[in-house]
XYZ file of C-alpha atoms in Angstrom:
316
model
C 29.275 -57.374 -61.257
C 31.335 -55.107 -59.830
C 29.504 -52.398 -60.946
C 26.294 -53.751 -59.782
C 28.320 -54.055 -56.642
C 29.296 -50.758 -55.667
C 25.669 -49.277 -56.702
C 24.154 -51.695 -54.116
C 26.574 -50.647 -51.563
C 25.917 -46.703 -52.070
C 22.320 -46.965 -52.391
C 22.630 -49.423 -48.887
C 24.787 -46.417 -47.431
C 21.755 -43.758 -48.544
C 19.497 -45.553 -46.999
C 20.790 -45.785 -44.152
C 21.726 -42.056 -43.881
C 18.499 -41.737 -44.581
C 17.284 -43.621 -41.820
C 19.469 -41.961 -39.711
C 18.199 -38.424 -40.879
C 14.078 -39.390 -40.409
C 15.218 -40.648 -36.735
C 17.284 -37.849 -35.902
C 13.985 -35.479 -36.991
C 11.463 -38.197 -35.115
C 13.319 -37.309 -32.045
C 13.414 -33.625 -32.796
C 9.980 -32.941 -33.559
C 9.319 -35.485 -30.556
C 11.010 -33.209 -28.214
C 9.703 -29.918 -29.422
C 6.100 -31.258 -29.004
C 6.998 -31.814 -25.371
C 8.849 -28.191 -25.390
C 5.940 -26.643 -26.442
C 3.183 -28.912 -24.414
C 5.642 -28.005 -20.729
C 5.389 -24.341 -22.068
C 1.734 -24.586 -22.680
C 1.116 -25.852 -19.031
C 3.638 -23.491 -17.580
C 1.532 -20.554 -19.103
C -1.760 -21.944 -17.841
C -0.576 -22.447 -14.275
C 0.890 -18.958 -14.100
C -2.314 -17.645 -16.297
C -4.800 -19.246 -13.021
C -2.250 -17.916 -10.557
C -2.446 -14.587 -11.553
C -6.298 -15.294 -11.500
C -5.823 -16.130 -8.269
C -4.050 -13.310 -7.119
C -7.521 -11.104 -7.208
C -10.746 -11.223 -7.836
C -11.631 -8.522 -9.811
C -14.407 -6.439 -8.266
C -17.088 -5.887 -10.850
C -19.919 -4.186 -8.515
C -17.287 -1.460 -7.487
C -18.408 0.121 -11.314
C -21.591 -0.840 -10.833
C -23.821 -2.198 -8.020
C -26.845 -2.827 -10.698
C -25.291 -5.119 -12.613
C -27.250 -8.803 -11.160
C -25.621 -10.813 -14.184
C -22.405 -11.340 -15.419
C -20.067 -13.963 -17.103
C -17.007 -15.211 -15.236
C -14.128 -17.683 -15.116
C -13.462 -20.367 -12.885
C -10.029 -20.357 -11.014
C -10.565 -23.253 -8.291
C -13.251 -24.724 -6.779
C -12.560 -26.561 -2.973
C -14.635 -28.172 -0.180
C -15.185 -26.133 2.803
C -13.324 -26.231 5.781
C -13.468 -27.765 8.468
C -12.084 -27.107 12.507
C -11.789 -30.109 14.593
C -15.339 -29.263 16.183
C -16.700 -30.119 12.738
C -17.528 -26.457 11.841
C -18.078 -25.647 8.807
C -16.830 -22.029 6.993
C -20.080 -20.470 7.602
C -20.195 -21.477 11.213
C -22.815 -24.421 11.022
C -21.924 -27.890 11.886
C -21.860 -30.404 9.846
C -23.139 -33.583 12.521
C -22.764 -36.799 10.601
C -19.460 -36.553 8.626
C -16.154 -34.654 9.763
C -16.499 -32.899 6.063
C -18.800 -30.420 4.498
C -20.866 -30.171 1.722
C -20.583 -27.089 1.155
C -17.924 -25.203 -1.470
C -15.698 -22.075 -1.752
C -15.558 -21.155 -5.296
C -13.003 -18.316 -6.774
C -13.525 -16.985 -10.537
C -11.772 -14.587 -11.793
C -14.536 -11.874 -11.379
C -17.339 -11.022 -8.787
C -20.099 -9.136 -9.038
C -20.614 -10.718 -5.833
C -20.715 -8.371 -2.598
C -18.704 -9.881 0.098
C -19.773 -9.551 3.924
C -18.016 -6.195 5.019
C -18.037 -2.494 5.708
C -21.130 -2.799 8.090
C -22.847 -4.616 4.870
C -24.218 -7.833 4.695
C -22.936 -10.193 1.472
C -24.916 -11.301 -1.205
C -26.902 -14.369 -2.152
C -27.317 -16.133 -5.831
C -26.017 -18.444 -8.077
C -23.321 -19.618 -10.491
C -24.656 -21.152 -13.350
C -22.158 -23.517 -15.238
C -21.478 -25.267 -18.122
C -24.225 -27.287 -19.051
C -26.435 -26.209 -16.508
C -24.517 -26.589 -13.040
C -26.131 -24.419 -10.529
C -24.264 -23.396 -7.111
C -26.351 -21.859 -4.399
C -24.050 -18.869 -3.454
C -25.596 -18.746 0.286
C -22.496 -16.601 1.696
C -19.646 -14.553 0.374
C -16.793 -13.246 1.883
C -13.054 -12.196 1.240
C -9.874 -14.891 1.969
C -8.923 -14.503 5.345
C -5.356 -14.868 4.001
C -5.252 -12.032 1.136
C -8.601 -9.820 1.043
C -8.058 -9.196 -2.528
C -9.820 -12.814 -3.447
C -13.549 -13.071 -2.804
C -15.025 -16.838 -1.788
C -18.044 -17.496 -2.796
C -19.395 -20.269 -0.125
C -22.418 -22.280 -0.919
C -23.344 -25.844 -1.894
C -23.983 -27.596 -5.788
C -27.797 -27.989 -6.053
C -27.752 -31.844 -6.856
C -25.283 -32.296 -3.863
C -27.596 -32.076 -1.302
C -29.202 -35.479 -1.461
C -26.054 -37.115 -2.445
C -23.783 -36.155 0.876
C -22.088 -38.947 1.208
C -21.329 -39.844 -2.205
C -18.088 -38.063 -3.369
C -18.063 -39.769 -6.546
C -20.833 -37.902 -7.343
C -20.311 -34.837 -5.578
C -16.665 -34.433 -7.856
C -18.409 -34.789 -10.904
C -20.654 -31.619 -11.031
C -18.763 -29.113 -9.373
C -17.028 -26.967 -11.656
C -13.607 -27.570 -13.633
C -10.940 -24.709 -13.246
C -10.912 -22.311 -16.598
C -15.083 -23.182 -16.649
C -17.263 -20.465 -18.289
C -19.841 -19.124 -15.557
C -22.546 -16.919 -15.400
C -22.985 -15.347 -11.977
C -26.604 -14.574 -10.904
C -27.024 -11.646 -7.823
C -30.317 -11.668 -5.912
C -31.619 -8.568 -7.035
C -34.007 -7.775 -4.458
C -31.656 -8.508 -1.751
C -28.797 -6.299 -3.069
C -31.002 -3.301 -3.995
C -31.861 -3.422 -0.562
C -28.292 -3.474 0.757
C -27.276 -0.643 -1.918
C -30.419 1.608 -0.283
C -29.494 1.071 3.042
C -25.735 1.554 2.580
C -26.464 4.525 0.458
C -28.634 5.633 3.205
C -25.999 5.798 6.013
C -23.620 8.062 3.643
C -26.420 10.263 3.548
C -26.896 10.587 7.316
C -23.522 11.692 7.263
C -24.275 14.653 4.495
C -27.156 15.662 6.703
C -25.448 15.598 10.401
C -23.847 18.252 8.273
C -26.439 20.282 7.462
C -28.030 20.432 10.483
C -24.590 22.089 11.506
C -23.303 19.033 13.544
C -19.966 18.649 11.645
C -18.590 17.426 14.716
C -20.262 14.204 15.088
C -17.410 12.042 13.359
C -18.963 8.979 11.791
C -17.253 5.764 12.460
C -18.864 2.571 11.689
C -22.387 1.702 9.989
C -24.389 -1.451 10.529
C -26.543 -1.869 6.988
C -28.135 -5.104 7.369
C -32.217 -5.442 6.583
C -33.195 -6.355 10.107
C -34.868 -3.193 11.328
C -31.880 -2.120 13.672
C -29.501 -0.038 10.811
C -27.838 2.504 12.030
C -24.537 4.672 11.840
C -22.421 5.311 14.596
C -20.756 8.409 15.500
C -17.915 9.276 17.792
C -19.025 12.751 19.601
C -21.687 14.116 22.239
C -25.482 14.334 21.875
C -27.345 14.456 25.042
C -30.153 12.838 25.812
C -32.062 15.787 26.052
C -31.332 17.471 22.818
C -31.659 13.424 20.789
C -35.444 14.152 19.563
C -34.989 17.304 18.224
C -31.830 16.266 16.341
C -33.727 13.110 14.861
C -36.189 16.038 13.662
C -33.501 18.284 12.226
C -31.811 14.839 10.198
C -34.793 14.074 8.991
C -35.964 17.159 7.346
C -32.629 17.408 5.919
C -32.277 14.181 5.067
C -35.806 14.914 2.612
C -33.798 17.698 1.180
C -31.125 15.905 0.314
C -33.017 13.371 -1.344
C -35.352 15.835 -2.897
C -32.072 17.452 -4.073
C -31.859 14.025 -6.692
C -27.946 14.591 -6.769
C -26.313 11.396 -8.360
C -23.898 9.338 -6.243
C -20.444 9.425 -7.743
C -17.644 6.783 -7.316
C -13.730 7.805 -8.028
C -11.366 4.437 -8.196
C -7.634 4.866 -8.258
C -4.515 2.348 -7.745
C -3.504 1.522 -5.109
C 0.598 0.691 -4.929
C -0.277 -0.943 -1.437
C -2.896 -3.108 -2.261
C -4.791 -5.266 -5.639
C -7.457 -4.106 -4.489
C -7.912 0.027 -6.260
C -9.252 2.551 -3.728
C -12.803 3.147 -3.950
C -14.275 6.648 -2.890
C -18.138 7.457 -2.975
C -19.516 10.976 -3.215
C -22.763 11.761 -2.167
C -24.114 15.481 -1.058
C -21.027 17.340 -0.569
C -19.997 14.367 1.871
C -17.077 11.966 0.515
C -15.529 8.733 1.819
C -13.528 5.647 1.088
C -16.175 2.551 0.605
C -16.346 -0.793 -0.618
C -19.941 -1.201 -0.684
C -23.205 -1.224 -2.900
C -25.023 2.138 -3.692
C -28.074 3.220 -5.486
C -27.397 5.971 -8.603
C -29.031 8.632 -7.366
C -30.635 9.845 -3.854
C -33.760 10.228 -4.917
C -34.191 6.654 -4.731
C -33.952 6.869 -1.241
C -37.375 8.109 -0.417
C -39.274 6.957 2.778
C -35.859 6.939 4.632
C -36.597 8.032 8.204
C -34.146 8.446 10.703
C -35.825 6.708 14.086
C -34.181 7.200 17.074
C -30.887 8.002 19.298
C -29.273 6.166 21.133
C -25.691 6.325 23.384
C -23.930 2.896 23.291
C -20.566 3.279 25.751
C -18.720 5.665 23.859
C -20.531 5.831 20.523
C -23.819 7.691 19.592
C -25.464 5.601 17.155
C -28.360 7.169 14.972
C -30.519 4.235 13.835
C -32.849 4.666 10.603
C -34.594 2.794 7.441
C -35.276 3.099 4.369
């Protein structure tokens, strides 16, 4: 009896120790699980925060890349001011909100409006075929390293007042998407922008290196021009137009490649990009053709003085 009692007591004490060990291990596993989960969530937050700090500008290296994969960083409704003005300047009178959204992605082939060049248009296609129609592209007003893709989700036009339905079709952070730029407008914008640079080279070729380029307007509305600081008397302008056309044609026939160089900029997250064309180079963030031969048909049409700027108009 005594031996049996001692055996039972020893068994019970060992059982209690095992239960305590199991409880301890369970608590430890529980704490480790939550610790790992917290680390993963923190890593994801830091990852997406890093993504937001800069949108990689893929078009910097290839203006003729019209489709590319990317990852969604965020999707938010367009901002509205006190007068119900949407971010694109249009009014939404029915409600105090816009049907538009702003999509930010990790990397983009879409060129934002700027540098005298209009923004690209196109679509962003998400998982399960969700489509976002990009109507305008711009840089973040508070951080030029971030690009905003502004537009509407394809199925929201008929469901403006159904916020729950709209939420169901927007992209999610981290979602894989495909960016598709409208090819015809991109090619046109690239030609117009490159033609503006070629005009600078032609101006030097005809001996007017004193004319300093100031700004350009490379829109496809028949009024593309490059503005120069300097003087061309009214009675000389027709002759300068003829000389520029001859010089441009020669540079186009030369068929020289457009060279794009990039280097890191210590002052900004955006790389410093230099475009060289026919011996003329400058800092530029726009899209360009690959060779001057693609500008065949370029024509300088007129020269006009506007305030202190000499505007040289052209088309291509």
